[in-house]
Every structure is written in structure tokens, then in C-alpha cells.
Amino acid sequence: MSGDNSFVVVANRLPVDLVTHPDGREEWSPSPGGLVAALSPVLEEHQGCWVGWPGVSDAAPEPFRNEAGVLLHPVKLTEADFEGFYEGFSNATLWPLYHDLIVEPVYNNDWWDAYREVNLKFADEVAEVAAEGATVWVQDYQLQLLPGILRQLRPDLKIGFFLHIPFPSPDLFRQLPWREEIIRGLLGADLIGLHLPSYVENFLNLTRQVSGHTGSHTGQPDELQVSGEPKVREIGAHITAADGRRVGVAAFPISIDLSSVRQPAVEEITQLREKIGSPHTVMLGVDRLDYTKGILQRLLAFEELLESGALDPAEVVLLQIATPSRERIEQYRVARSQVEEAVGRINGRFATIGRPVVHYLHKSVPKSELSVYYATADVMLVTAFKDGMNLVAKEYVALHGDGSGALVLSEFAGASQELDEAYLCNPFDLESLKRAINTAVQALAQNPESAQDRMRELHEQVRTHDVHLWASSFEDCMAGFSGEAVHTPSGDTPGGSSGRVAGKVSRD
């Protein structure tokens, strides 16, 4: 039996947290983030529903509507589900594999079984709530089997999938013992969305290679449309799946909701600068404490710049916000230990009484408070070894529409393909990282007009390519699919969405 929701978003997590009040009373509190803010208008328009895990093992609320009016439908997971599916296969197998083996993935059969079973649980819930012929939009790497399972359970559904992390090169992905199953799961979708053209090309090349091993007809792209500017092109293709359907694959660079970005008052910025000793230059890092984010290398570069005299510890401060993440996984505990050791060493060497040179917070910071940090920072440091996009960079740029500030950005973050006026660096090369930081600082001091022009161009890119364009582009593209063969007009992305997903604003 089908439900009555014509548009369903499926993600690992619901936008909700379990809050325990001082009197012991527990309450499920909505916590909308960027994704729900982007998708809420679509969900409301289509009588939509959000399916996901509420974030607590062995517990789930009854379905309820959040403040935006979106129906939240929970998937109940056990502690064993969480350990095998989330901590295990999702984040100790897929996460490092998709981030270019920064640490070694673990291939564990029990974790794979848990991943498959949890994807089946999600599929059962979606099949229950989705109306006949509904559109289902599956989000991210934790649910890559879901499109294929749904295709079998509910062939009437129109299914989209979006990957929020990088898609690796075929040579890396082929290490995965369950590579054919993952590809078959993804190809259950009508449309697969990735951040960048390079990820699309990785996926297309992989499906060619995997199809050669399996003898199936998956992964045979028969059309490839490439248009737009050469830096970030619109790119789309159709792949013929094993059941004869044509699956669209295209690049949709995700962004942020500028309307949700709060511009802090001048007094808030002044107060923060005073709290940290009124330095001449404030540098900022905002990251989950993840080994992919390059936090340690950022600190090492900062330390060497202080040591060489390129930065004066009496005039510069680095604020590092490191949000706790996956703390039960060994590699994350190691990353935290290394970062905190470096913070202590740098302050031991260069701080004075009452004035540390590194202010370090290992906790979640409310969005309203985070905006004050963004607005205060003269230099933003985004130095990830690998990142699907990185919205922190875009959030910082959004708060500097006046041209103030400078962005130091890893060339391996997806955002670098759009934000190419940032001071780009190779985070694996400490000299490159130091050079980018020093260049940004000097540009603000010695060539402010040029620095302002760069930041204004970055801001225009973020303003004109926001999260609503991302969501509407994907939705428009999905609307062109009927579950059968689709014909792509010349110059369009799959589904006939022309000109909506270009990644770089025109300079003309």
C-alpha cells in the first residue's frame, strides 16, 4: 500500500535532535540545517515527507511536522545497526575510500551486511510513505543501495540520488569488494547527481570498467553533453542500466541559503576582537574534527610562519573551531589528539600570559554565533585534503559582500572549482599552504583594492549560485524523466534542464 506523499527526501539523519530538559523531560526538537532549508519549499509544495534516522539508537518519535511544515518520518535503528552501518561501513569503509585513501579503508563483511540491512529498512519506510508515482530524492553515501532496492519494491517511483562527498577515481573505487552491488544500487535511480564534472567523469569511467567485469550492460554512456565555461562545465550523460532504463548522471554544485545568513552587528564583531586581544589579523578555521579537513597541516603551517617571523604573534590570532565528529572511530580520536597537541605546543612557544595565539574550541557552535566568527575573520582557512564541496568557504564569502576578508582554499575542495578567486593552495605541500596564507595576509595589508575585488567576485558567485538553484536544478532535471528512455536535447543536461546548473558565474 502506498502513502500520500508525492515528494519524499531520504537522508541518513532527520533534521531533529533529542533534547533532555533539566526536569528530565525529553523532547524531539527540530534542528533544520542547510539541506532542509533548501528542500523545505519543494517538500511543502509537493506534500512532502523527510525520511531518516532521528539520531538516537533504539528510539524514534512518531511522525511529526517541523516548524517548516515538513512531515518527518523516523527510521528506527538499533545500536548494532549504528555501529555496523554508520560507524563501520559508512565511515570506516566508504568515507576514507571516497576521500582518496587519506586513511586506509576497512573492508568488513559484517559491516557490509549491516549496511545492506539498514538500506532495506529505509526502503521499507519509503515504500510505505510514498504516494503512487511519487518522486523520491535519496541523499548521500550512506544510502547508495536504496535506489536499487526501491526500484524493485516500487517501480512506479521516480528516484533521484545525490552524493554529497567526492566520487573517487575508478582505480580507487574498484578496491571495494562490493563494487558491483553499490553500482547496481545507484543505477536504480533515474538521475544521479554529483558536485563536479570530474566526479561525473569518475563515475562514467567506473561504470564502463565494472560493466566489463560483470558482463552486464550497466555503465555504457551513449550520450555526453559538455557545455558552459571550461573551469566548471555543465556535464551530463545517460547510462543504460541492466534493465534497459536510461539513467542520467550530471553535475550539480551545491551551495548555501543566503537568506539564512545573519549579518552580525558591528558591536558583536568589536566585542569578539576585544575578547581575543584585539589582534591586527584574525584567522579562522571552522571544521568537523575530521582527518580529511587538514586541520593539523593548517596548524603546522601557522607555526612555521610564526617561527620564521613572517607572522608576528603579537599581531595575529588563529581561531580554530573543531566540531566533535565520530569520536568512537579510532582515526578520529587520533586526529583530535594530534590537533590538540599542536595547539598546546604553538601556544607554549608563542603565546604570552593572557593572550594565546591559537584559540581552540572543540564543540558545536550555534549558527548565529558562527556568523560572528565569520564576519570577524580577516582570513578564512579552508585547507581540506579532499572535500566534495565545502560550504564553510561559501558561508564565509556570504558574510563579506563588502569585499573585506580573504579566503585561503584548498585546491582539493570542490568549492575551489567555483571560488577560483580565492588564494588556492595544495594542503599536502606545507610550503604551498604557508605561501597562500602569507599572500592573503599581505594582500589585505598592501593591496587592499585587489583583495576587495577578489572577494566581491567570490561573493557574486555565491549569491547567484545559491542552494535554491541547486535544488531547483535537480528537481527540474528529475521532472524530465519518465522511468523509460529519455532523449537529451543538444546542449542540455539530462532531462532537458538547460543552463541551470552551471558552476561558475560569467565574467561577461
XYZ file of C-alpha atoms in Angstrom:
508
model
C 0.000 0.000 0.000
C 1.381 3.429 -0.921
C 1.244 6.544 1.240
C 0.092 10.025 0.300
C 3.408 11.883 -0.026
C 4.180 12.861 -3.599
C 7.710 14.097 -2.810
C 9.986 12.253 -0.369
C 13.503 13.175 0.734
C 15.534 10.346 2.285
C 18.695 11.023 4.286
C 20.659 9.209 6.956
C 19.539 11.776 9.565
C 16.308 13.562 10.245
C 16.656 17.303 10.940
C 15.782 16.672 14.596
C 17.583 16.270 17.940
C 16.504 14.635 21.185
C 16.635 17.357 23.863
C 16.622 16.464 27.571
C 15.284 19.271 29.767
C 16.515 19.976 33.347
C 13.447 18.227 34.768
C 14.329 15.070 32.821
C 11.613 15.537 30.249
C 12.693 14.522 26.737
C 11.559 16.317 23.604
C 12.279 15.867 19.908
C 13.345 19.313 18.769
C 13.534 20.260 15.071
C 17.007 21.353 14.024
C 16.765 22.442 10.387
C 20.066 22.781 8.591
C 21.087 23.904 5.129
C 19.694 20.867 3.350
C 16.245 21.047 4.934
C 16.140 24.811 4.336
C 16.795 24.164 0.649
C 14.334 21.322 0.281
C 11.530 22.522 2.544
C 9.829 24.663 -0.131
C 9.828 21.683 -2.513
C 8.586 19.326 0.204
C 5.783 21.697 1.187
C 4.737 22.273 -2.406
C 4.505 18.531 -3.077
C 3.015 17.440 0.262
C 6.468 16.197 1.076
C 7.992 13.943 3.679
C 11.517 13.579 5.082
C 12.573 10.019 5.992
C 15.627 9.478 8.202
C 17.133 8.258 11.464
C 16.430 10.571 14.442
C 19.974 10.232 15.805
C 19.286 8.031 18.842
C 19.579 4.247 18.830
C 16.541 2.120 19.712
C 14.253 5.156 19.877
C 12.136 7.096 17.445
C 9.325 9.637 17.734
C 6.019 9.298 15.990
C 5.990 11.094 12.631
C 5.511 14.837 13.127
C 5.821 18.102 11.240
C 8.675 20.502 11.851
C 8.458 24.292 12.014
C 8.559 24.484 8.209
C 5.593 22.151 7.928
C 7.620 19.222 6.587
C 6.499 15.760 7.721
C 9.373 13.961 9.472
C 9.165 10.165 9.320
C 11.686 8.295 11.509
C 13.598 5.112 10.765
C 14.391 3.231 13.966
C 17.930 1.806 14.160
C 19.450 -0.408 16.844
C 22.844 0.195 18.399
C 24.180 -2.706 16.323
C 22.774 -1.041 13.184
C 24.505 2.202 14.097
C 27.859 0.538 14.764
C 27.935 -1.605 11.636
C 26.112 0.622 9.150
C 27.200 4.116 10.227
C 30.446 3.900 12.188
C 31.589 0.826 10.285
C 30.747 0.614 6.597
C 29.727 4.236 6.005
C 32.551 5.939 7.858
C 35.384 3.435 8.170
C 34.955 1.920 4.701
C 33.239 4.297 2.273
C 34.348 7.640 3.752
C 38.120 7.005 3.503
C 37.720 5.249 0.133
C 35.810 8.193 -1.344
C 38.360 10.652 0.116
C 41.310 9.188 -1.754
C 42.533 6.805 0.973
C 43.758 9.531 3.323
C 43.464 6.697 5.824
C 43.135 3.027 4.901
C 39.558 1.757 4.459
C 38.492 -1.311 6.390
C 36.637 -3.987 4.405
C 34.497 -5.940 6.839
C 31.790 -8.412 5.751
C 29.707 -7.865 8.890
C 29.673 -4.114 8.257
C 28.568 -4.737 4.679
C 25.718 -6.916 5.926
C 24.647 -4.127 8.310
C 24.841 -1.526 5.525
C 22.641 -3.651 3.279
C 20.119 -4.367 6.044
C 19.801 -0.712 7.055
C 19.291 0.307 3.425
C 16.492 -2.279 3.328
C 14.945 -0.732 6.454
C 14.995 2.698 4.851
C 13.491 1.278 1.673
C 10.581 -0.279 3.588
C 9.791 3.061 5.245
C 9.977 4.988 1.979
C 7.793 2.431 0.201
C 5.217 2.903 2.950
C 5.027 6.720 2.862
C 5.466 7.443 -0.872
C 2.372 8.025 -2.966
C 1.798 6.272 -6.272
C 4.221 7.758 -8.819
C 5.942 9.902 -6.171
C 9.358 11.493 -6.605
C 11.950 10.228 -4.098
C 15.239 12.074 -3.614
C 17.873 9.964 -1.840
C 20.776 11.782 -0.183
C 24.399 10.674 0.210
C 26.787 7.789 0.588
C 25.075 6.039 3.495
C 22.138 5.092 1.238
C 23.696 4.061 -2.070
C 21.833 0.744 -2.193
C 18.478 2.423 -1.611
C 17.665 3.447 -5.219
C 18.105 -0.114 -6.464
C 16.020 -1.611 -3.651
C 13.260 0.951 -4.171
C 13.265 0.226 -7.890
C 12.342 -3.372 -7.047
C 9.826 -2.555 -4.299
C 8.149 0.380 -6.020
C 8.822 0.507 -9.775
C 6.252 3.318 -10.019
C 8.548 5.778 -8.219
C 10.716 8.422 -9.848
C 14.042 8.217 -7.979
C 16.873 10.722 -7.715
C 20.163 10.313 -5.848
C 22.680 12.962 -4.818
C 26.163 12.280 -3.447
C 27.392 14.991 -1.078
C 31.007 13.772 -0.944
C 33.551 13.207 -3.745
C 33.188 10.257 -6.085
C 36.636 8.634 -6.296
C 38.647 7.583 -9.318
C 37.783 4.150 -10.743
C 41.112 2.669 -9.644
C 40.300 3.501 -6.024
C 36.645 2.508 -6.119
C 37.460 -0.877 -7.646
C 39.190 -1.852 -4.396
C 35.736 -2.156 -2.824
C 34.769 -5.846 -2.618
C 31.092 -4.919 -3.102
C 31.644 -2.535 -6.009
C 29.107 -4.166 -8.356
C 26.391 -4.089 -5.694
C 26.979 -0.391 -4.986
C 26.866 0.498 -8.683
C 23.706 -1.538 -9.201
C 22.161 0.234 -6.236
C 22.995 3.668 -7.620
C 21.763 2.788 -11.088
C 18.338 2.114 -9.616
C 17.932 5.910 -9.708
C 16.589 7.836 -12.680
C 19.054 10.677 -12.032
C 22.378 10.624 -10.166
C 23.721 14.000 -9.072
C 27.331 14.746 -8.123
C 29.052 18.014 -7.227
C 31.600 18.353 -10.020
C 32.162 17.301 -13.629
C 35.285 15.411 -12.549
C 33.161 13.262 -10.221
C 30.735 12.598 -13.083
C 33.635 11.516 -15.272
C 34.924 9.230 -12.500
C 31.500 7.619 -12.247
C 31.159 7.162 -16.005
C 34.626 5.640 -16.324
C 33.963 3.339 -13.378
C 30.695 2.015 -14.773
C 32.452 1.198 -18.039
C 35.104 -0.777 -16.178
C 32.746 -2.538 -13.785
C 30.392 -3.492 -16.612
C 33.322 -5.151 -18.346
C 33.862 -7.370 -15.322
C 30.216 -8.207 -14.672
C 29.154 -8.735 -18.264
C 26.096 -6.536 -17.727
C 25.009 -3.572 -19.773
C 25.458 -1.061 -16.953
C 27.729 1.849 -17.493
C 27.566 2.357 -21.255
C 27.206 6.117 -21.724
C 25.707 6.694 -25.148
C 25.465 10.484 -24.975
C 27.729 13.020 -23.319
C 26.858 16.703 -23.390
C 29.505 19.179 -22.277
C 28.870 22.908 -22.316
C 29.427 26.034 -20.270
C 32.682 27.618 -19.178
C 35.796 25.443 -19.238
C 36.505 25.854 -15.494
C 33.245 24.304 -14.303
C 31.155 22.885 -17.108
C 27.695 21.531 -17.212
C 28.184 17.862 -17.847
C 25.623 15.135 -18.242
C 25.314 11.647 -19.652
C 22.908 8.781 -19.973
C 23.920 5.308 -18.886
C 21.981 2.233 -19.958
C 21.236 0.186 -16.841
C 20.908 -3.604 -16.783
C 17.099 -3.404 -17.019
C 17.278 -1.227 -20.128
C 16.443 2.060 -18.388
C 18.487 5.140 -19.210
C 19.922 6.732 -16.082
C 21.010 10.369 -16.092
C 24.266 11.420 -14.443
C 25.042 15.137 -14.054
C 26.980 17.722 -12.023
C 25.060 19.987 -9.616
C 27.389 22.090 -7.383
C 25.628 22.532 -4.028
C 25.636 25.894 -2.280
C 24.095 27.736 0.689
C 20.938 29.660 1.530
C 21.977 33.307 1.673
C 18.655 34.337 3.206
C 19.541 32.311 6.316
C 22.920 34.015 6.767
C 22.731 36.574 9.575
C 24.903 39.665 9.249
C 26.213 40.383 12.778
C 26.091 43.847 14.294
C 29.306 45.866 14.381
C 29.208 45.705 18.179
C 29.314 41.886 18.111
C 32.391 41.895 15.893
C 34.102 44.508 18.053
C 33.394 42.549 21.221
C 34.816 39.337 19.765
C 38.010 41.061 18.632
C 38.428 42.552 22.087
C 37.936 39.151 23.731
C 40.824 37.685 21.744
C 43.196 40.584 22.432
C 42.358 42.999 19.575
C 44.814 41.456 17.092
C 45.613 43.115 13.796
C 44.795 39.916 11.868
C 42.240 37.272 12.807
C 42.476 33.897 11.055
C 39.667 31.363 11.302
C 39.184 27.656 10.742
C 35.756 26.020 11.082
C 35.616 22.270 10.525
C 34.296 18.994 11.764
C 37.223 17.351 13.527
C 37.877 15.011 10.632
C 41.192 13.775 9.247
C 40.133 14.913 5.757
C 39.937 18.594 6.776
C 43.680 19.291 7.025
C 43.441 20.984 10.434
C 46.800 19.684 11.642
C 48.613 20.837 8.487
C 46.999 24.258 8.857
C 48.345 24.499 12.400
C 51.814 23.351 11.315
C 51.888 25.987 8.566
C 50.786 28.655 11.057
C 53.512 27.524 13.489
C 56.237 27.741 10.839
C 55.086 31.204 9.733
C 55.336 32.365 13.342
C 58.722 30.695 13.728
C 60.127 32.354 10.598
C 58.830 35.791 11.551
C 56.512 36.006 8.549
C 53.671 36.344 11.065
C 54.046 38.313 14.293
C 52.497 36.504 17.295
C 51.768 39.906 18.828
C 49.554 40.841 15.859
C 47.865 37.633 14.708
C 45.435 35.161 16.243
C 44.102 31.880 14.853
C 40.622 30.805 15.940
C 40.028 27.106 15.321
C 36.546 25.675 15.814
C 36.605 21.889 15.582
C 33.152 20.321 15.898
C 33.209 16.860 17.523
C 32.706 14.103 14.970
C 32.581 10.280 15.021
C 34.548 10.162 18.240
C 34.246 6.412 18.695
C 36.218 5.771 15.490
C 39.957 5.341 16.112
C 41.189 7.571 13.272
C 39.080 10.441 14.582
C 40.461 10.049 18.097
C 43.984 10.133 16.648
C 43.182 13.268 14.635
C 41.864 15.038 17.724
C 44.923 14.097 19.765
C 47.291 15.409 17.076
C 45.402 18.681 16.660
C 45.206 19.379 20.370
C 48.889 18.557 20.861
C 49.778 21.055 18.120
C 47.546 23.750 19.670
C 49.261 23.303 23.029
C 52.730 23.349 21.522
C 52.110 26.501 19.465
C 50.665 28.364 22.432
C 53.517 27.138 24.617
C 56.024 28.585 22.153
C 54.399 31.836 21.041
C 51.674 32.882 23.482
C 52.042 35.344 26.324
C 50.146 35.369 29.624
C 46.509 36.099 28.907
C 46.980 36.096 25.137
C 47.115 32.763 23.316
C 47.906 32.828 19.613
C 45.576 29.892 18.950
C 42.065 29.894 20.400
C 40.687 26.362 20.094
C 37.074 25.234 20.584
C 36.165 21.563 20.418
C 32.389 21.890 20.489
C 29.411 22.688 18.306
C 28.806 26.399 17.822
C 25.303 27.790 17.118
C 24.822 29.187 13.635
C 24.121 32.691 14.963
C 27.400 32.682 16.899
C 29.286 31.211 13.971
C 28.255 34.155 11.808
C 30.090 36.486 14.223
C 33.266 34.432 13.799
C 32.924 34.512 10.012
C 32.326 38.252 9.925
C 35.247 38.941 12.284
C 37.835 36.826 10.460
C 40.241 38.642 8.174
C 41.491 35.370 6.683
C 39.450 32.168 6.401
C 41.449 28.929 6.203
C 39.778 26.022 4.374
C 42.572 23.527 3.815
C 40.887 20.145 3.334
C 42.861 17.300 1.793
C 39.652 16.327 -0.022
C 36.135 17.744 0.130
C 33.085 17.165 -2.015
C 32.273 20.877 -1.918
C 32.851 22.626 1.465
C 30.082 25.025 2.394
C 32.118 26.717 5.144
C 34.039 28.540 2.411
C 30.773 29.750 0.888
C 29.334 30.759 4.262
C 32.392 32.911 4.917
C 32.172 34.543 1.498
C 28.455 35.220 2.019
C 29.270 37.435 5.009
C 31.854 39.504 3.132
C 29.824 41.109 0.407
C 31.588 44.401 1.160
C 34.836 42.916 -0.175
C 36.517 42.544 3.212
C 38.467 39.452 4.143
C 40.396 36.787 2.243
C 39.779 33.101 1.626
C 42.623 30.567 1.615
C 41.172 27.490 -0.067
C 42.437 24.005 -0.809
C 42.525 23.170 -4.492
C 41.157 19.732 -3.487
C 37.921 21.150 -2.084
C 35.118 21.069 -4.620
C 34.413 24.741 -3.913
C 37.748 25.678 -5.495
C 36.253 24.952 -8.929
C 33.810 27.825 -8.437
C 35.700 30.068 -5.999
C 38.832 30.369 -8.091
C 39.488 33.949 -6.932
C 40.398 32.556 -3.516
C 44.053 32.090 -2.544
C 44.378 28.457 -3.597
C 46.833 26.046 -2.017
C 47.940 22.422 -2.006
C 47.426 21.305 1.615
C 49.748 18.335 1.132
C 52.573 20.831 0.486
C 53.344 22.849 3.610
C 55.220 25.453 1.572
C 52.192 25.960 -0.688
C 49.950 26.341 2.344
C 52.305 28.828 4.002
C 52.635 30.785 0.765
C 48.846 31.087 0.339
C 48.348 32.257 3.940
C 51.168 34.783 3.686
C 49.946 36.049 0.307
C 46.434 36.569 1.684
C 47.725 38.483 4.709
C 49.995 40.665 2.598
C 47.259 41.358 0.046
C 44.953 42.694 2.761
C 47.719 44.947 4.067
C 49.467 46.040 0.879
C 46.969 45.696 -1.953
C 43.511 46.041 -0.383
C 41.740 47.109 -3.582
C 42.798 43.918 -5.375
C 41.819 41.823 -2.356
C 38.404 43.518 -2.279
C 37.842 42.848 -5.979
C 38.598 39.167 -5.461
C 36.227 38.861 -2.521
C 33.440 40.711 -4.311
C 33.731 38.309 -7.238
C 33.596 35.363 -4.849
C 30.502 36.848 -3.215
C 28.786 37.319 -6.571
C 29.418 33.671 -7.400
C 27.825 32.519 -4.138
C 24.949 34.995 -4.459
C 23.988 33.895 -7.968
C 24.532 30.168 -7.396
C 22.717 29.502 -4.136
C 21.223 26.331 -2.690
C 17.820 27.096 -4.165
C 19.309 26.994 -7.657
C 20.933 23.667 -6.758
C 17.645 22.168 -5.552
C 15.507 23.559 -8.373
C 18.054 22.456 -10.987
C 17.962 18.893 -9.715
C 14.171 18.955 -9.446
C 13.795 20.348 -12.977
C 16.156 17.680 -14.266
C 14.197 14.956 -12.467
C 10.955 16.223 -13.963
C 12.197 15.223 -17.415
C 12.357 11.537 -16.521
C 9.571 9.028 -17.057
C 11.437 5.889 -15.965
C 11.996 4.919 -19.605
C 14.394 6.028 -22.315
C 14.921 9.788 -22.278
C 16.288 11.956 -25.058
C 18.592 14.812 -24.124
C 18.344 17.948 -26.278
C 21.691 19.131 -27.562
C 23.427 21.339 -25.009
C 21.109 20.336 -22.138
C 21.788 18.267 -19.063
C 19.804 15.015 -18.760
C 16.106 15.700 -18.510
C 16.273 18.904 -20.521
C 17.339 21.377 -17.802
C 19.325 23.823 -19.855
C 21.658 26.353 -18.346
C 20.512 25.862 -14.723
C 23.485 24.105 -13.172
C 26.488 25.989 -14.499
C 29.099 26.163 -11.785
C 30.821 29.491 -12.495
C 29.202 32.846 -12.926
C 30.011 34.530 -16.236
C 32.592 37.299 -16.186
C 30.977 38.992 -19.191
